[in-house]
Tab-separated table of C-alpha atoms and ligand atoms in Angstrom:
chain	number	residue	atom	x	y	z
A	977	MET	CA	0.001	0.003	0.001
A	978	GLY	CA	1.447	3.393	-0.955
A	979	HIS	CA	0.718	5.636	2.003
A	980	GLY	CA	4.188	7.092	2.291
A	981	LEU	CA	3.901	10.105	0.040
A	982	PRO	CA	4.946	13.408	1.628
A	983	VAL	CA	1.897	15.339	2.792
A	984	GLU	CA	1.761	19.074	2.927
A	985	LEU	CA	0.563	20.752	6.097
A	986	ASN	CA	-0.103	24.375	6.838
A	987	CYS	CA	1.550	25.398	10.093
A	988	LEU	CA	-0.069	28.325	11.841
A	989	ASP	CA	3.214	29.938	12.866
A	990	GLY	CA	5.607	28.945	10.112
A	991	PRO	CA	6.037	28.101	6.464
A	992	VAL	CA	4.319	25.162	4.880
A	993	SER	CA	6.185	22.066	6.007
A	994	THR	CA	6.314	18.648	4.475
A	995	ILE	CA	5.867	15.554	6.625
A	996	ASP	CA	7.112	12.223	5.379
A	997	PHE	CA	4.770	9.912	7.269
A	998	GLU	CA	6.612	6.816	6.076
A	999	SER	CA	9.898	7.969	7.633
A	1000	ALA	CA	8.041	9.037	10.808
A	1001	ARG	CA	6.530	5.576	10.983
A	1002	ARG	CA	9.929	3.892	10.552
A	1003	ARG	CA	11.358	6.012	13.377
A	1004	MET	CA	8.353	5.105	15.567
A	1005	VAL	CA	9.007	1.385	14.982
A	1006	GLU	CA	12.750	1.691	15.663
A	1007	ARG	CA	12.745	4.048	18.632
A	1008	GLN	CA	9.482	3.365	20.398
A	1009	ILE	CA	8.835	-0.325	19.685
A	1010	ALA	CA	11.979	-2.246	18.717
A	1011	ALA	CA	14.211	-0.281	21.103
A	1012	ARG	CA	11.926	-1.255	23.979
A	1013	GLY	CA	12.357	-4.955	23.327
A	1014	ILE	CA	9.739	-6.034	20.794
A	1015	THR	CA	11.680	-8.133	18.338
A	1016	SER	CA	9.124	-10.242	16.436
A	1017	PRO	CA	9.738	-9.444	12.763
A	1018	ARG	CA	6.054	-10.051	11.944
A	1019	VAL	CA	4.914	-7.589	14.591
A	1020	LEU	CA	7.456	-4.934	13.561
A	1021	GLU	CA	6.502	-5.384	9.895
A	1022	ALA	CA	2.813	-4.843	10.695
A	1023	PHE	CA	3.618	-1.560	12.481
A	1024	LEU	CA	5.710	-0.451	9.502
A	1025	GLU	CA	2.829	-1.148	7.165
A	1026	VAL	CA	-0.267	0.316	8.836
A	1027	PRO	CA	-0.636	4.068	8.197
A	1028	ARG	CA	-1.444	5.198	11.774
A	1029	HIS	CA	-1.949	8.814	10.656
A	1030	LEU	CA	-5.036	7.806	8.665
A	1031	PHE	CA	-6.701	6.439	11.818
A	1032	VAL	CA	-6.604	9.730	13.745
A	1033	PRO	CA	-8.650	12.918	13.171
A	1034	PRO	CA	-7.047	15.168	10.519
A	1035	GLU	CA	-5.943	17.774	13.104
A	1036	GLN	CA	-4.041	15.042	14.997
A	1037	ARG	CA	-2.196	13.582	11.973
A	1038	VAL	CA	0.944	15.592	12.677
A	1039	TYR	CA	1.147	13.828	16.066
A	1040	ALA	CA	0.223	10.327	14.833
A	1041	TYR	CA	3.760	8.849	15.194
A	1042	GLN	CA	4.528	10.424	18.558
A	1043	ASP	CA	5.137	8.365	21.684
A	1044	GLY	CA	1.706	8.677	23.294
A	1045	PRO	CA	-2.040	8.182	23.015
A	1046	LEU	CA	-4.225	10.597	21.016
A	1047	SER	CA	-7.809	11.707	21.231
A	1048	ILE	CA	-10.173	10.257	18.597
A	1049	GLY	CA	-13.308	12.056	19.827
A	1050	LEU	CA	-16.236	11.069	22.084
A	1051	GLY	CA	-13.819	11.013	25.014
A	1052	GLN	CA	-11.970	8.008	23.533
A	1053	THR	CA	-8.354	7.446	22.584
A	1054	ILE	CA	-6.066	5.562	20.218
A	1055	SER	CA	-3.441	3.993	22.508
A	1056	GLN	CA	0.274	4.781	22.554
A	1057	PRO	CA	2.007	2.848	19.707
A	1058	TYR	CA	4.226	0.934	22.145
A	1059	ILE	CA	1.214	-0.283	24.179
A	1060	VAL	CA	-0.533	-1.427	20.974
A	1061	ALA	CA	2.659	-3.281	19.998
A	1062	TYR	CA	3.176	-4.757	23.469
A	1063	MET	CA	-0.377	-6.131	23.682
A	1064	THR	CA	-0.188	-7.457	20.131
A	1065	ASP	CA	3.163	-9.161	20.767
A	1066	LYS	CA	1.778	-10.917	23.881
A	1067	LEU	CA	-0.916	-12.574	21.782
A	1068	ALA	CA	1.878	-14.437	19.865
A	1069	LEU	CA	-0.181	-14.700	16.728
A	1070	GLN	CA	1.014	-17.169	14.066
A	1071	GLY	CA	-1.332	-16.155	11.215
A	1072	ASP	CA	-4.199	-18.644	11.321
A	1073	GLU	CA	-6.131	-17.351	14.325
A	1074	LYS	CA	-9.601	-15.938	14.716
A	1075	VAL	CA	-9.215	-12.906	16.934
A	1076	LEU	CA	-11.742	-10.922	18.982
A	1077	GLU	CA	-11.068	-7.288	19.877
A	1078	ILE	CA	-13.229	-5.339	22.293
A	1079	GLY	CA	-13.036	-1.569	21.707
A	1080	THR	CA	-12.543	-0.871	17.995
A	1081	GLY	CA	-11.994	2.881	18.598
A	1082	SER	CA	-10.130	4.145	15.531
A	1083	GLY	CA	-9.641	0.689	14.015
A	1084	TYR	CA	-5.845	0.940	14.222
A	1085	GLN	CA	-5.315	-2.041	16.534
A	1086	ALA	CA	-7.729	-4.091	14.364
A	1087	ALA	CA	-5.661	-3.222	11.266
A	1088	ILE	CA	-2.464	-4.406	12.957
A	1089	LEU	CA	-4.139	-7.641	14.118
A	1090	SER	CA	-5.555	-8.275	10.636
A	1091	LEU	CA	-1.995	-8.521	9.228
A	1092	LEU	CA	-1.055	-11.111	11.852
A	1093	ALA	CA	-4.164	-13.362	12.032
A	1094	SER	CA	-6.682	-14.791	9.595
A	1095	GLU	CA	-9.856	-13.089	10.838
A	1096	VAL	CA	-10.523	-10.215	13.217
A	1097	HIS	CA	-13.897	-9.529	14.833
A	1098	THR	CA	-13.956	-6.190	16.630
A	1099	ILE	CA	-16.754	-4.702	18.757
A	1100	GLU	CA	-17.311	-1.001	19.462
A	1101	ARG	CA	-20.086	0.407	21.626
A	1102	HIS	CA	-20.153	3.901	20.013
A	1103	PRO	CA	-21.979	3.676	16.659
A	1104	GLU	CA	-20.145	6.789	15.308
A	1105	LEU	CA	-16.702	5.282	16.043
A	1106	ALA	CA	-17.710	1.897	14.630
A	1107	GLU	CA	-18.899	3.528	11.425
A	1108	LEU	CA	-15.853	5.754	11.005
A	1109	ALA	CA	-13.435	2.887	11.688
A	1110	GLY	CA	-15.348	0.796	9.164
A	1111	ARG	CA	-14.960	3.452	6.483
A	1112	VAL	CA	-11.189	3.868	7.114
A	1113	LEU	CA	-10.544	0.106	7.180
A	1114	GLU	CA	-12.590	-0.465	4.016
A	1115	GLY	CA	-10.890	2.432	2.232
A	1116	LEU	CA	-7.501	0.916	3.035
A	1117	GLY	CA	-8.571	-2.533	1.820
A	1118	TYR	CA	-8.483	-4.534	5.071
A	1119	ASP	CA	-10.948	-7.274	4.174
A	1120	ASN	CA	-10.551	-9.749	7.039
A	1121	ILE	CA	-11.938	-7.417	9.727
A	1122	ILE	CA	-15.590	-7.597	10.744
A	1123	ILE	CA	-16.824	-4.671	12.853
A	1124	HIS	CA	-19.753	-5.257	15.233
A	1125	GLN	CA	-21.521	-2.424	17.031
A	1126	GLY	CA	-22.672	-3.194	20.555
A	1127	ASP	CA	-21.617	-4.215	24.033
A	1128	GLY	CA	-18.339	-6.102	23.712
A	1129	THR	CA	-18.459	-7.346	27.277
A	1130	GLN	CA	-20.763	-10.098	26.018
A	1131	GLY	CA	-18.246	-11.222	23.419
A	1132	LEU	CA	-19.572	-12.876	20.258
A	1133	PRO	CA	-20.906	-16.352	21.218
A	1134	GLU	CA	-21.927	-17.050	17.642
A	1135	GLN	CA	-18.317	-16.675	16.417
A	1136	ALA	CA	-16.565	-18.369	19.367
A	1137	PRO	CA	-14.141	-19.846	20.117
A	1138	PHE	CA	-11.362	-17.294	19.547
A	1139	GLN	CA	-7.664	-18.171	19.653
A	1140	ALA	CA	-6.946	-14.631	20.853
A	1141	VAL	CA	-8.963	-11.939	22.644
A	1142	ILE	CA	-7.757	-8.404	23.218
A	1143	VAL	CA	-9.703	-5.874	25.296
A	1144	THR	CA	-8.622	-2.284	24.795
A	1145	ALA	CA	-10.663	-0.716	27.608
A	1146	ALA	CA	-10.343	-1.318	31.333
A	1147	ALA	CA	-12.575	-3.026	33.902
A	1148	PRO	CA	-12.116	-4.359	37.466
A	1149	LEU	CA	-12.538	-7.951	36.194
A	1150	VAL	CA	-12.320	-9.783	32.894
A	1151	PRO	CA	-15.891	-10.188	31.606
A	1152	PRO	CA	-16.687	-13.909	32.100
A	1153	PRO	CA	-18.180	-14.362	28.606
A	1154	LEU	CA	-14.794	-13.399	27.097
A	1155	LEU	CA	-12.960	-16.127	29.037
A	1156	ASP	CA	-15.719	-18.602	28.125
A	1157	GLN	CA	-15.168	-17.800	24.437
A	1158	LEU	CA	-11.405	-18.389	24.580
A	1159	ALA	CA	-10.243	-21.487	22.702
A	1160	GLU	CA	-8.015	-24.180	24.223
A	1161	GLY	CA	-4.447	-22.818	23.971
A	1162	GLY	CA	-5.860	-19.319	23.426
A	1163	ARG	CA	-4.656	-16.031	24.944
A	1164	LEU	CA	-6.582	-13.050	26.294
A	1165	ILE	CA	-4.987	-9.698	27.167
A	1166	MET	CA	-6.750	-6.897	29.007
A	1167	PRO	CA	-6.115	-3.908	31.332
A	1168	VAL	CA	-7.666	-4.920	34.677
A	1169	GLY	CA	-8.265	-2.466	37.527
A	1170	GLY	CA	-10.130	0.714	38.518
A	1171	ARG	CA	-10.350	4.085	36.798
A	1172	GLY	CA	-7.141	5.357	38.412
A	1173	GLY	CA	-4.895	2.826	36.713
A	1174	GLN	CA	-4.728	-0.810	35.771
A	1175	LEU	CA	-2.451	-3.775	35.250
A	1176	LEU	CA	-2.238	-5.514	31.890
A	1177	GLN	CA	-3.081	-9.155	32.483
A	1178	LEU	CA	-2.512	-12.084	30.148
A	1179	TYR	CA	-4.789	-15.131	30.458
A	1180	ARG	CA	-4.138	-18.513	28.862
A	1181	ARG	CA	-6.500	-21.461	28.578
A	1182	GLU	CA	-4.348	-24.544	29.029
A	1183	GLY	CA	-5.655	-28.066	29.601
A	1184	GLY	CA	-9.045	-26.755	30.608
A	1185	GLU	CA	-7.556	-24.342	33.159
A	1186	ILE	CA	-7.164	-20.580	32.965
A	1187	ARG	CA	-3.716	-19.281	33.927
A	1188	ARG	CA	-3.039	-15.608	34.638
A	1189	GLU	CA	0.131	-13.561	34.264
A	1190	ASP	CA	0.401	-9.990	35.559
A	1191	LEU	CA	2.300	-7.767	33.148
A	1192	THR	CA	2.728	-3.973	33.321
A	1193	PRO	CA	0.811	-0.939	34.737
A	1194	VAL	CA	-1.258	1.014	32.205
A	1195	ALA	CA	-4.055	3.614	32.031
A	1196	PHE	CA	-6.996	2.869	29.728
A	1197	VAL	CA	-10.458	4.362	29.268
A	1198	PRO	CA	-13.222	2.338	30.959
A	1199	LEU	CA	-15.030	-0.641	29.504
A	1200	ILE	CA	-18.697	0.195	29.724
A	1201	GLY	CA	-21.243	-2.614	29.481
A	1202	GLU	CA	-23.092	-5.383	31.225
A	1203	HIS	CA	-19.837	-7.056	32.381
A	1204	GLY	CA	-17.738	-3.839	32.440
B	731	LIG	N1	-8.336	-0.255	19.957
B	731	LIG	C1	-8.633	1.105	19.714
B	731	LIG	C2	-7.781	1.703	18.615
B	731	LIG	O1	-6.921	0.994	18.040
B	731	LIG	O2	-8.019	2.877	18.281
B	731	LIG	C3	-8.533	1.986	20.934
B	731	LIG	C4	-9.651	1.699	21.863
B	731	LIG	S1	-10.029	2.933	23.037
B	731	LIG	C5	-8.650	2.925	24.102
B	731	LIG	C6	-11.292	2.020	23.905
B	731	LIG	C7	-12.584	1.808	23.107
B	731	LIG	O3	-13.383	0.879	23.818
B	731	LIG	C8	-13.391	3.051	22.940
B	731	LIG	O4	-13.600	3.301	21.586
B	731	LIG	C9	-14.724	2.737	23.670
B	731	LIG	O5	-15.841	3.339	23.075
B	731	LIG	C10	-14.726	1.237	23.585
B	731	LIG	N2	-15.596	0.564	24.520
B	731	LIG	C11	-15.790	0.814	25.852
B	731	LIG	N3	-16.629	-0.079	26.385
B	731	LIG	C12	-17.000	-0.941	25.392
B	731	LIG	C13	-17.846	-2.063	25.296
B	731	LIG	N4	-18.541	-2.529	26.336
B	731	LIG	N5	-17.975	-2.691	24.096
B	731	LIG	C14	-17.303	-2.256	23.008
B	731	LIG	N6	-16.491	-1.178	23.042
B	731	LIG	C15	-16.313	-0.533	24.192
C-alpha cells in the first residue's frame, strides 16, 4: 500500500512544511517499539505497514507517530504505539487465528491484528466510532476485519471460540463471557483495575484451566457494558 507520500501541512506559525509519514513511521518502530524490546519481525513489519496517521482525526495527523495516546473524539483514545505493540506481541499470533477485539475505537489495533491473524472480529459500543473505523478500514482494503456495534463485554458467542482476545478498555474484572469464548491454547490480554490505573493481564486457557500472568501498569479508558 502506498501511504508514504509526503503530505503538505499548513503550520499556523511557520512556512508550509512537508511531513514524510513513512519515515516518521519507521522512526516510531525503531525508537518506540523495537528499542523497547519487541523483536518479532512479523509484529514490527505490521507496524511499519499500517498508516497510523489515517486512523486519527485530521488535526491530529501531525502527532500520529509520537510516543503517546491521542484523542479520537467522544472522550476516547487511540493507545500509545508501544502499548498497541506490546499487547499485540503478547498474543503471539502465528497467522491462522480468529481474533476478537473489544473496543474498535479508531480501528488501528484491528488493522495491525488483521495482518497477523486470519480473521478479526472487533466490537465497538459507540456507533459513530464503529462507522468511522469501518470506512477507514474499508478504504484501506483490510478485508478480514468484521466490525460489530454493541456491548463487547458479552463477546460474540456465535463466532466463538477465539484463539486470541484483546480488550482495549479497562474493567475491574475480565468479563466472564470473554474467558468462556477463549479457545483451548488461546490467549486473552486486558487492562484490569479501577479508573485510576490498571495492570495488563494475560490469560491462557491450558488443559481446561485458565492461567493468569500480571504484566505492566497502564491507564486505559473504561469498558462500559453489562460485564464492564
Ligand atoms: N483499539 C482502539 C484503537 O486501536 O483505536 C482503541 C480503543 S479505546 C482505548 C477504547 C474503546 O473501547 C473506545 O472506543 C470505547 O468506546 C470502547 N468501549 C468501551 N466499552 C466498550 C464495550 N462494552 N464494548 C465495546 N467497546 C467498548
